Amino acid sequence: MKGYRILFFTQENRKVHGDTVGQWILERARKLGAAGGTMTAGGEGFGHSGTMHSAGFFEMADRPMTVSVVTDEPTCEALMAAIEEEGIDVFYCRNEVEFGRLGSDKE
């Protein structure tokens, strides 16, 4: 199947309606029917401002997070529209991909 892989970059301390931005995006993608998604914690990173974000020994709140979502085009567009409608400021990159399953139908 043809579709998109979207990577969203955020920090663990960024919230929307009580959830982290990463949790919100992952849950919205699931509800919209995305093929799959994963949230990953990073050790260190920087964004558009050049500020370093890292998982410190005592403070994990500034830890960089990446959310990866794979989905078809209509679901991708619906997810992007939902994020825009919610007013979430998040950096992303989107690439066209081919995706599917190989082997067993069991998870």
JSON list of C-alpha atoms in Angstrom, two decimals, residues 4-94:
[
{"chain": "A", "resi": 4, "resn": "TYR", "atom": "CA", "xyz": [3.12, 8.32, 4.30]},
{"chain": "A", "resi": 5, "resn": "ARG", "atom": "CA", "xyz": [5.45, 8.06, 7.26]},
{"chain": "A", "resi": 6, "resn": "ILE", "atom": "CA", "xyz": [5.16, 11.19, 9.36]},
{"chain": "A", "resi": 7, "resn": "LEU", "atom": "CA", "xyz": [7.72, 12.00, 12.04]},
{"chain": "A", "resi": 8, "resn": "PHE", "atom": "CA", "xyz": [6.70, 14.50, 14.72]},
{"chain": "A", "resi": 9, "resn": "PHE", "atom": "CA", "xyz": [9.36, 16.02, 16.99]},
{"chain": "A", "resi": 10, "resn": "THR", "atom": "CA", "xyz": [8.40, 17.37, 20.42]},
{"chain": "A", "resi": 11, "resn": "GLN", "atom": "CA", "xyz": [9.43, 17.33, 24.09]},
{"chain": "A", "resi": 12, "resn": "GLU", "atom": "CA", "xyz": [7.96, 15.34, 26.95]},
{"chain": "A", "resi": 13, "resn": "ASN", "atom": "CA", "xyz": [6.98, 18.50, 28.86]},
{"chain": "A", "resi": 14, "resn": "ARG", "atom": "CA", "xyz": [4.68, 19.83, 26.10]},
{"chain": "A", "resi": 15, "resn": "LYS", "atom": "CA", "xyz": [1.02, 19.18, 26.92]},
{"chain": "A", "resi": 16, "resn": "VAL", "atom": "CA", "xyz": [-2.36, 19.35, 25.21]},
{"chain": "A", "resi": 17, "resn": "HIS", "atom": "CA", "xyz": [-5.53, 18.61, 27.22]},
{"chain": "A", "resi": 18, "resn": "GLY", "atom": "CA", "xyz": [-3.51, 16.93, 29.98]},
{"chain": "A", "resi": 19, "resn": "ASP", "atom": "CA", "xyz": [-1.64, 14.53, 27.67]},
{"chain": "A", "resi": 20, "resn": "THR", "atom": "CA", "xyz": [1.80, 15.03, 26.23]},
{"chain": "A", "resi": 21, "resn": "VAL", "atom": "CA", "xyz": [1.77, 16.24, 22.63]},
{"chain": "A", "resi": 22, "resn": "GLY", "atom": "CA", "xyz": [3.26, 12.87, 21.64]},
{"chain": "A", "resi": 23, "resn": "GLN", "atom": "CA", "xyz": [0.51, 10.91, 23.40]},
{"chain": "A", "resi": 24, "resn": "TRP", "atom": "CA", "xyz": [-2.16, 13.14, 21.86]},
{"chain": "A", "resi": 25, "resn": "ILE", "atom": "CA", "xyz": [-0.81, 12.65, 18.32]},
{"chain": "A", "resi": 26, "resn": "LEU", "atom": "CA", "xyz": [-0.41, 8.88, 18.77]},
{"chain": "A", "resi": 27, "resn": "GLU", "atom": "CA", "xyz": [-3.93, 8.47, 20.15]},
{"chain": "A", "resi": 28, "resn": "ARG", "atom": "CA", "xyz": [-5.49, 10.69, 17.47]},
{"chain": "A", "resi": 29, "resn": "ALA", "atom": "CA", "xyz": [-3.67, 8.72, 14.75]},
{"chain": "A", "resi": 30, "resn": "ARG", "atom": "CA", "xyz": [-5.00, 5.47, 16.23]},
{"chain": "A", "resi": 31, "resn": "LYS", "atom": "CA", "xyz": [-8.57, 6.80, 16.38]},
{"chain": "A", "resi": 32, "resn": "LEU", "atom": "CA", "xyz": [-8.35, 7.98, 12.77]},
{"chain": "A", "resi": 33, "resn": "GLY", "atom": "CA", "xyz": [-7.27, 4.49, 11.65]},
{"chain": "A", "resi": 34, "resn": "ALA", "atom": "CA", "xyz": [-3.54, 4.88, 10.97]},
{"chain": "A", "resi": 35, "resn": "ALA", "atom": "CA", "xyz": [-1.74, 1.65, 10.09]},
{"chain": "A", "resi": 36, "resn": "GLY", "atom": "CA", "xyz": [0.62, 2.08, 13.05]},
{"chain": "A", "resi": 37, "resn": "GLY", "atom": "CA", "xyz": [2.51, 4.48, 15.24]},
{"chain": "A", "resi": 38, "resn": "THR", "atom": "CA", "xyz": [5.33, 4.53, 17.76]},
{"chain": "A", "resi": 39, "resn": "MET", "atom": "CA", "xyz": [6.51, 7.10, 20.27]},
{"chain": "A", "resi": 40, "resn": "THR", "atom": "CA", "xyz": [10.20, 7.06, 21.10]},
{"chain": "A", "resi": 41, "resn": "ALA", "atom": "CA", "xyz": [12.10, 8.94, 23.79]},
{"chain": "A", "resi": 42, "resn": "GLY", "atom": "CA", "xyz": [15.38, 10.51, 22.78]},
{"chain": "A", "resi": 43, "resn": "GLY", "atom": "CA", "xyz": [18.45, 11.24, 24.83]},
{"chain": "A", "resi": 44, "resn": "GLU", "atom": "CA", "xyz": [19.22, 14.67, 23.43]},
{"chain": "A", "resi": 45, "resn": "GLY", "atom": "CA", "xyz": [18.18, 16.95, 20.58]},
{"chain": "A", "resi": 46, "resn": "PHE", "atom": "CA", "xyz": [17.64, 20.52, 19.44]},
{"chain": "A", "resi": 47, "resn": "GLY", "atom": "CA", "xyz": [14.91, 22.36, 17.60]},
{"chain": "A", "resi": 48, "resn": "HIS", "atom": "CA", "xyz": [14.37, 25.48, 15.52]},
{"chain": "A", "resi": 49, "resn": "SER", "atom": "CA", "xyz": [15.55, 27.76, 18.34]},
{"chain": "A", "resi": 50, "resn": "GLY", "atom": "CA", "xyz": [18.84, 25.87, 18.67]},
{"chain": "A", "resi": 51, "resn": "THR", "atom": "CA", "xyz": [18.14, 25.11, 22.33]},
{"chain": "A", "resi": 52, "resn": "MET", "atom": "CA", "xyz": [19.39, 21.71, 23.47]},
{"chain": "A", "resi": 53, "resn": "HIS", "atom": "CA", "xyz": [16.79, 19.41, 25.04]},
{"chain": "A", "resi": 54, "resn": "SER", "atom": "CA", "xyz": [17.90, 16.39, 27.02]},
{"chain": "A", "resi": 55, "resn": "ALA", "atom": "CA", "xyz": [16.86, 13.79, 29.56]},
{"chain": "A", "resi": 56, "resn": "GLY", "atom": "CA", "xyz": [18.72, 14.96, 32.64]},
{"chain": "A", "resi": 57, "resn": "PHE", "atom": "CA", "xyz": [19.50, 12.78, 35.63]},
{"chain": "A", "resi": 58, "resn": "PHE", "atom": "CA", "xyz": [16.93, 14.47, 37.88]},
{"chain": "A", "resi": 59, "resn": "GLU", "atom": "CA", "xyz": [14.59, 16.02, 35.32]},
{"chain": "A", "resi": 60, "resn": "MET", "atom": "CA", "xyz": [13.08, 14.03, 32.44]},
{"chain": "A", "resi": 61, "resn": "ALA", "atom": "CA", "xyz": [10.47, 16.64, 31.43]},
{"chain": "A", "resi": 62, "resn": "ASP", "atom": "CA", "xyz": [12.62, 18.23, 28.71]},
{"chain": "A", "resi": 63, "resn": "ARG", "atom": "CA", "xyz": [13.37, 14.87, 27.07]},
{"chain": "A", "resi": 64, "resn": "PRO", "atom": "CA", "xyz": [12.97, 14.93, 23.28]},
{"chain": "A", "resi": 65, "resn": "MET", "atom": "CA", "xyz": [10.22, 12.70, 21.89]},
{"chain": "A", "resi": 66, "resn": "THR", "atom": "CA", "xyz": [9.58, 11.45, 18.37]},
{"chain": "A", "resi": 67, "resn": "VAL", "atom": "CA", "xyz": [6.25, 10.11, 17.15]},
{"chain": "A", "resi": 68, "resn": "SER", "atom": "CA", "xyz": [6.33, 8.06, 13.95]},
{"chain": "A", "resi": 69, "resn": "VAL", "atom": "CA", "xyz": [3.02, 7.36, 12.18]},
{"chain": "A", "resi": 70, "resn": "VAL", "atom": "CA", "xyz": [2.49, 5.30, 9.02]},
{"chain": "A", "resi": 71, "resn": "THR", "atom": "CA", "xyz": [-0.80, 5.71, 7.23]},
{"chain": "A", "resi": 72, "resn": "ASP", "atom": "CA", "xyz": [-2.62, 6.16, 3.96]},
{"chain": "A", "resi": 73, "resn": "GLU", "atom": "CA", "xyz": [-3.11, 9.60, 2.39]},
{"chain": "A", "resi": 74, "resn": "PRO", "atom": "CA", "xyz": [-6.68, 10.33, 3.62]},
{"chain": "A", "resi": 75, "resn": "THR", "atom": "CA", "xyz": [-5.78, 9.46, 7.22]},
{"chain": "A", "resi": 76, "resn": "CYS", "atom": "CA", "xyz": [-2.56, 11.47, 6.97]},
{"chain": "A", "resi": 77, "resn": "GLU", "atom": "CA", "xyz": [-4.50, 14.53, 5.81]},
{"chain": "A", "resi": 78, "resn": "ALA", "atom": "CA", "xyz": [-7.10, 14.04, 8.58]},
{"chain": "A", "resi": 79, "resn": "LEU", "atom": "CA", "xyz": [-4.36, 13.80, 11.21]},
{"chain": "A", "resi": 80, "resn": "MET", "atom": "CA", "xyz": [-2.59, 16.91, 9.95]},
{"chain": "A", "resi": 81, "resn": "ALA", "atom": "CA", "xyz": [-5.91, 18.80, 9.92]},
{"chain": "A", "resi": 82, "resn": "ALA", "atom": "CA", "xyz": [-6.69, 17.69, 13.50]},
{"chain": "A", "resi": 83, "resn": "ILE", "atom": "CA", "xyz": [-3.30, 18.91, 14.72]},
{"chain": "A", "resi": 84, "resn": "GLU", "atom": "CA", "xyz": [-3.78, 22.23, 12.92]},
{"chain": "A", "resi": 85, "resn": "GLU", "atom": "CA", "xyz": [-7.33, 22.61, 14.27]},
{"chain": "A", "resi": 86, "resn": "GLU", "atom": "CA", "xyz": [-6.10, 21.95, 17.81]},
{"chain": "A", "resi": 87, "resn": "GLY", "atom": "CA", "xyz": [-3.42, 24.63, 17.35]},
{"chain": "A", "resi": 88, "resn": "ILE", "atom": "CA", "xyz": [-0.55, 22.30, 18.27]},
{"chain": "A", "resi": 89, "resn": "ASP", "atom": "CA", "xyz": [2.83, 23.77, 17.33]},
{"chain": "A", "resi": 90, "resn": "VAL", "atom": "CA", "xyz": [4.90, 20.75, 16.29]},
{"chain": "A", "resi": 91, "resn": "PHE", "atom": "CA", "xyz": [7.69, 20.17, 13.77]},
{"chain": "A", "resi": 92, "resn": "TYR", "atom": "CA", "xyz": [7.15, 17.29, 11.34]},
{"chain": "A", "resi": 93, "resn": "CYS", "atom": "CA", "xyz": [8.55, 15.67, 8.26]},
{"chain": "A", "resi": 94, "resn": "ARG", "atom": "CA", "xyz": [6.49, 13.52, 5.91]}
]
